Amino acid sequence: QQQVKQSPQSLIVQKGGISIINCAYENTAFDYFPWYQQFPGKGPALLIAIRPDVSEKKEGRFTISFNKSAKQFSLHIMDSQPGDSATYFCAASHGSSNTGKLIFGQGTTLQVKP
Amino acid sequence: GAVVSQHPSWVICKSGTSVKIECRSLDFQATTMFWYRQFPKQSLMLMATSNEGSKATYEQGVEKDKFLINHASLTLSTLTVTSAHPEDSSFYICSASHPQGKRAFFGQGTRLTVV
C-alpha cells in the first residue's frame, strides 16, 4: 500500500514533442506528490509538486495532472528538449509535517532526440 | 532555493573499514533529514529518518548497527557505514526538510565503492 507505481520505464521523444510519465498510488493518506529530475551521478532535483486539492499545476513547460478518484497523477513535459534527457521520479508522502519522507516510483529514463 | 551539501561526493574504501558521509543544510535549519540508497538504474529507497537530538528511525530491513546515523545539530546529519562490504557499494543520498513548506531538498549524493 506504500508503493508508487511509475510507467513507462523508459521513453524516447523527439525534440519539441510531449513527454508523458504516469504514476499510480494506493495509499489514500498520501497528500503531497512531487516530481524529481535526476541526472547521472547527481541527487534528485524537485521539478514540480501538487497536493490533492487541485487537479492540475503548471510551471513553465512542466504540468502535473492529478486524478484523485483514480489515484493517479502524471507529468507532462511540453516542447521536450535534449537537455530534458534524464531520469524522472514521481514520489508521494503523507503528513503535512513530513513531506521529506518520500516514497519514490521506479523511475523513467527519458531520452529526447534532437 | 535551499542548499543541501553532501561530503564526500565519492569514496573508495577497503572491506571491513567504516566510512562516514556528511549531510549539511547550508542555509536553513533542518530538524529532520532523510537518508536514501540508490542502486544503479534503480529508484531511491528510504533507509532512515534522522531527527535532531534523538535516535534515527530506520525503515524495515535496514540494519541500524550497520548504518549509524547521528543528527547532532540542526544543520548536520551523518551516516556511517560500519564494517563496509562490497554489497554496501551504492549511491547514498540525503535530503533535508525545509522548515517553511516542508519541502525536501536533496544533496548531490555520495558514491561509495567498497573494494
PDB file of C-alpha atoms in Angstrom, chain B residues 17-77:
ATOM      1  CA  THR B  17      36.535  -0.381   7.281  1.00  0.00           C
ATOM      2  CA  SER B  18      33.991   2.295   8.200  1.00  0.00           C
ATOM      3  CA  VAL B  19      33.000   5.294   6.152  1.00  0.00           C
ATOM      4  CA  LYS B  20      31.282   8.483   7.303  1.00  0.00           C
ATOM      5  CA  ILE B  21      29.119  10.584   4.986  1.00  0.00           C
ATOM      6  CA  GLU B  22      28.054  14.090   5.967  1.00  0.00           C
ATOM      7  CA  CYS B  23      24.864  15.895   5.015  1.00  0.00           C
ATOM      8  CA  ARG B  24      24.612  19.604   5.709  1.00  0.00           C
ATOM      9  CA  SER B  25      21.805  22.072   5.190  1.00  0.00           C
ATOM     10  CA  LEU B  26      23.735  25.219   4.287  1.00  0.00           C
ATOM     11  CA  ASP B  27      21.120  27.948   4.523  1.00  0.00           C
ATOM     12  CA  PHE B  28      18.356  26.581   6.707  1.00  0.00           C
ATOM     13  CA  GLN B  29      17.897  24.572   9.844  1.00  0.00           C
ATOM     14  CA  ALA B  30      16.549  21.078   9.381  1.00  0.00           C
ATOM     15  CA  THR B  31      15.129  19.207  12.327  1.00  0.00           C
ATOM     16  CA  THR B  32      14.538  16.238  10.056  1.00  0.00           C
ATOM     17  CA  MET B  33      16.829  14.733   7.457  1.00  0.00           C
ATOM     18  CA  PHE B  34      16.447  11.555   5.454  1.00  0.00           C
ATOM     19  CA  TRP B  35      18.901   9.049   4.076  1.00  0.00           C
ATOM     20  CA  TYR B  36      18.258   7.151   0.861  1.00  0.00           C
ATOM     21  CA  ARG B  37      20.135   4.469  -1.011  1.00  0.00           C
ATOM     22  CA  GLN B  38      20.088   4.060  -4.752  1.00  0.00           C
ATOM     23  CA  PHE B  39      21.480   1.158  -6.778  1.00  0.00           C
ATOM     24  CA  PRO B  40      22.357   1.677 -10.462  1.00  0.00           C
ATOM     25  CA  LYS B  41      19.325   2.269 -12.643  1.00  0.00           C
ATOM     26  CA  GLN B  42      17.004   1.831  -9.680  1.00  0.00           C
ATOM     27  CA  SER B  43      14.876   4.079  -7.564  1.00  0.00           C
ATOM     28  CA  LEU B  44      15.682   5.723  -4.254  1.00  0.00           C
ATOM     29  CA  MET B  45      14.949   3.599  -1.219  1.00  0.00           C
ATOM     30  CA  LEU B  46      14.435   5.325   2.108  1.00  0.00           C
ATOM     31  CA  MET B  47      16.828   3.985   4.713  1.00  0.00           C
ATOM     32  CA  ALA B  48      16.110   6.104   7.758  1.00  0.00           C
ATOM     33  CA  THR B  49      14.714   9.316   9.131  1.00  0.00           C
ATOM     34  CA  SER B  50      17.165  11.382  11.126  1.00  0.00           C
ATOM     35  CA  ASN B  51      15.789  13.676  13.816  1.00  0.00           C
ATOM     36  CA  GLU B  52      17.917  16.289  15.502  1.00  0.00           C
ATOM     37  CA  GLY B  53      18.686  15.367  19.075  1.00  0.00           C
ATOM     38  CA  SER B  54      17.061  11.962  19.002  1.00  0.00           C
ATOM     39  CA  LYS B  55      17.573   8.484  17.638  1.00  0.00           C
ATOM     40  CA  ALA B  56      17.041   7.833  13.969  1.00  0.00           C
ATOM     41  CA  THR B  57      14.072   5.850  12.763  1.00  0.00           C
ATOM     42  CA  TYR B  58      15.090   3.051  10.427  1.00  0.00           C
ATOM     43  CA  GLU B  59      12.996   1.519   7.689  1.00  0.00           C
ATOM     44  CA  GLN B  60      12.228  -2.165   7.786  1.00  0.00           C
ATOM     45  CA  GLY B  61      15.155  -4.270   6.713  1.00  0.00           C
ATOM     46  CA  VAL B  62      17.811  -1.605   7.325  1.00  0.00           C
ATOM     47  CA  GLU B  63      20.393  -2.639   9.923  1.00  0.00           C
ATOM     48  CA  LYS B  64      20.736   0.170  12.434  1.00  0.00           C
ATOM     49  CA  ASP B  65      24.034  -1.193  13.724  1.00  0.00           C
ATOM     50  CA  LYS B  66      25.384  -1.264  10.197  1.00  0.00           C
ATOM     51  CA  PHE B  67      24.248   2.191   9.193  1.00  0.00           C
ATOM     52  CA  LEU B  68      24.819   4.556  12.092  1.00  0.00           C
ATOM     53  CA  ILE B  69      23.059   7.892  11.878  1.00  0.00           C
ATOM     54  CA  ASN B  70      23.822  10.913  14.003  1.00  0.00           C
ATOM     55  CA  HIS B  71      21.946  14.216  13.815  1.00  0.00           C
ATOM     56  CA  ALA B  72      23.803  16.271  16.378  1.00  0.00           C
ATOM     57  CA  SER B  73      22.871  19.719  15.098  1.00  0.00           C
ATOM     58  CA  LEU B  74      20.141  21.396  13.093  1.00  0.00           C
ATOM     59  CA  THR B  75      22.375  21.573  10.038  1.00  0.00           C
ATOM     60  CA  LEU B  76      24.292  18.300  10.085  1.00  0.00           C
ATOM     61  CA  SER B  77      23.421  14.636   9.864  1.00  0.00           C
TER      62      SER B  77
END
